[in-house]
mmCIF file of C-alpha atoms in Angstrom:
data_model
loop_
_atom_site.group_PDB
_atom_site.id
_atom_site.type_symbol
_atom_site.label_atom_id
_atom_site.label_comp_id
_atom_site.label_asym_id
_atom_site.label_seq_id
_atom_site.Cartn_x
_atom_site.Cartn_y
_atom_site.Cartn_z
ATOM 1 C CA MET B 923 70.173 7.192 12.090
ATOM 2 C CA ILE B 924 68.650 3.306 13.956
ATOM 3 C CA ALA B 925 66.910 5.756 14.925
ATOM 4 C CA GLN B 926 65.622 6.750 11.961
ATOM 5 C CA ILE B 927 64.698 3.608 10.637
ATOM 6 C CA VAL B 928 63.261 2.154 13.276
ATOM 7 C CA THR B 929 60.852 5.431 13.076
ATOM 8 C CA TRP B 930 60.186 5.010 9.618
ATOM 9 C CA THR B 931 59.477 1.357 9.326
ATOM 10 C CA GLU B 932 56.724 1.991 13.323
ATOM 11 C CA TYR B 933 55.028 4.593 11.170
ATOM 12 C CA LEU B 934 54.994 2.899 8.065
ATOM 13 C CA GLY B 935 51.685 2.532 7.960
ATOM 14 C CA THR B 936 49.615 5.346 9.415
ATOM 15 C CA ASN B 937 48.195 7.573 6.611
ATOM 16 C CA ASP B 938 46.699 10.688 9.248
ATOM 17 C CA PHE B 939 50.327 12.422 10.048
ATOM 18 C CA ASN B 940 50.465 16.356 9.787
ATOM 19 C CA VAL B 941 53.019 18.228 6.991
ATOM 20 C CA VAL B 942 56.221 19.450 9.383
ATOM 21 C CA PHE B 943 55.482 18.241 12.483
ATOM 22 C CA ASN B 944 55.169 14.829 12.343
ATOM 23 C CA PRO B 945 56.995 12.242 14.678
ATOM 24 C CA PRO B 946 58.557 10.710 11.373
ATOM 25 C CA PHE B 947 59.706 14.131 10.184
ATOM 26 C CA ILE B 948 61.177 15.792 13.976
ATOM 27 C CA THR B 949 63.001 12.157 14.624
ATOM 28 C CA SER B 950 64.212 12.883 10.719
ATOM 29 C CA SER B 951 65.266 16.801 11.973
ATOM 30 C CA PHE B 952 67.119 15.597 15.040
ATOM 31 C CA THR B 953 68.933 13.056 13.124
ATOM 32 C CA ILE B 954 70.020 15.459 10.354
ATOM 33 C CA ALA B 955 70.458 18.075 12.289
ATOM 34 C CA SER B 956 72.949 15.945 14.657
ATOM 35 C CA ILE B 957 74.301 14.687 10.408
ATOM 36 C CA ILE B 958 75.101 18.544 10.032
ATOM 37 C CA ALA B 959 78.008 18.474 13.186
ATOM 38 C CA ASN B 960 78.975 15.848 12.638
ATOM 39 C CA LEU B 961 80.623 17.094 9.361
ATOM 40 C CA TYR B 962 81.693 20.179 10.301
ATOM 41 C CA LEU B 963 83.087 18.582 13.529
ATOM 42 C CA LEU B 964 84.814 16.097 10.522
ATOM 43 C CA ARG B 965 86.219 19.468 8.727
ATOM 44 C CA ASN B 966 87.396 21.601 11.282
ATOM 45 C CA THR B 967 89.380 18.078 12.505
ATOM 46 C CA LYS B 968 90.261 17.500 9.285
ATOM 47 C CA GLN B 969 93.109 19.177 8.394
ATOM 48 C CA GLU B 970 94.379 18.331 12.001
ATOM 49 C CA SER B 971 94.179 14.342 11.454
ATOM 50 C CA LYS B 972 95.356 12.410 8.111
ATOM 51 C CA PRO B 973 94.685 13.843 5.178
ATOM 52 C CA ASN B 974 92.693 11.785 3.097
ATOM 53 C CA ASN B 975 91.092 9.455 5.809
ATOM 54 C CA PHE B 976 88.423 6.295 3.641
ATOM 55 C CA VAL B 977 86.402 6.768 7.130
ATOM 56 C CA GLU B 978 85.824 10.120 6.333
ATOM 57 C CA ASP B 979 84.719 9.729 3.328
ATOM 58 C CA LEU B 980 82.925 7.117 3.992
ATOM 59 C CA ILE B 981 81.349 8.765 6.804
ATOM 60 C CA THR B 982 80.012 12.066 4.234
ATOM 61 C CA VAL B 983 78.825 9.814 2.099
ATOM 62 C CA ALA B 984 76.546 8.327 4.225
ATOM 63 C CA SER B 985 75.725 11.034 5.810
ATOM 64 C CA TYR B 986 74.257 12.874 2.945
ATOM 65 C CA GLY B 987 72.625 9.604 1.463
ATOM 66 C CA VAL B 988 70.489 9.731 4.478
ATOM 67 C CA ILE B 989 69.233 13.168 4.239
ATOM 68 C CA TYR B 990 68.725 12.342 1.069
ATOM 69 C CA ILE B 991 66.552 9.924 1.324
ATOM 70 C CA THR B 992 64.619 11.523 4.814
ATOM 71 C CA PHE B 993 63.608 14.455 2.412
ATOM 72 C CA LEU B 994 63.138 11.734 -0.692
ATOM 73 C CA LEU B 995 60.908 9.069 1.698
ATOM 74 C CA GLU B 996 58.998 12.713 3.833
ATOM 75 C CA ILE B 997 58.124 14.154 -0.091
ATOM 76 C CA THR B 998 56.856 10.569 -1.124
ATOM 77 C CA TYR B 999 54.895 10.128 2.090
ATOM 78 C CA HIS B 1000 52.667 13.364 1.199
ATOM 79 C CA LEU B 1001 52.602 12.971 -1.918
ATOM 80 C CA SER B 1002 50.695 9.051 -1.632
ATOM 81 C CA ASP B 1003 47.749 9.947 -2.675
ATOM 82 C CA ILE B 1004 48.265 11.022 -6.456
ATOM 83 C CA PRO B 1005 49.108 8.333 -8.484
ATOM 84 C CA TRP B 1006 51.899 6.106 -8.544
ATOM 85 C CA GLU B 1007 53.570 8.030 -12.679
ATOM 86 C CA ALA B 1008 53.853 11.190 -10.766
ATOM 87 C CA ILE B 1009 55.544 10.838 -6.886
ATOM 88 C CA THR B 1010 57.730 8.962 -9.193
ATOM 89 C CA SER B 1011 58.228 11.364 -11.928
ATOM 90 C CA ILE B 1012 58.211 14.137 -8.943
ATOM 91 C CA GLY B 1013 61.246 11.735 -6.956
ATOM 92 C CA LEU B 1014 63.839 11.389 -10.105
ATOM 93 C CA LEU B 1015 63.222 14.840 -10.215
ATOM 94 C CA PHE B 1016 64.617 15.540 -6.546
ATOM 95 C CA THR B 1017 67.132 12.934 -7.271
ATOM 96 C CA ILE B 1018 68.357 15.487 -10.776
ATOM 97 C CA ILE B 1019 68.059 18.727 -8.344
ATOM 98 C CA THR B 1020 69.562 17.057 -5.770
ATOM 99 C CA PHE B 1021 72.223 16.061 -7.401
ATOM 100 C CA LEU B 1022 73.004 18.965 -9.426
ATOM 101 C CA SER B 1023 73.650 20.949 -6.507
ATOM 102 C CA TYR B 1024 76.035 18.966 -5.182
#
């Protein structure tokens, strides 16, 4: 997650990214893959350990938050040429769709 933050702050002012194969998205992809692997392992080990562990729930919530912010930043970056109101509307629609799917 720290690599994610470092990558996004390093490339914050850059304007010439490809749609998929850009450094922040590649770092985001590896971060999301590791988060999914961690969540899978947490779910499988949860049956063997104590049922309600606060740390596991906190990691799960933080992981979903990182995945959400990753895709929101990527969408916002690629829509940066259109007016701010349209970007806000699309971001809100993404947020609503994301939270309704859970």
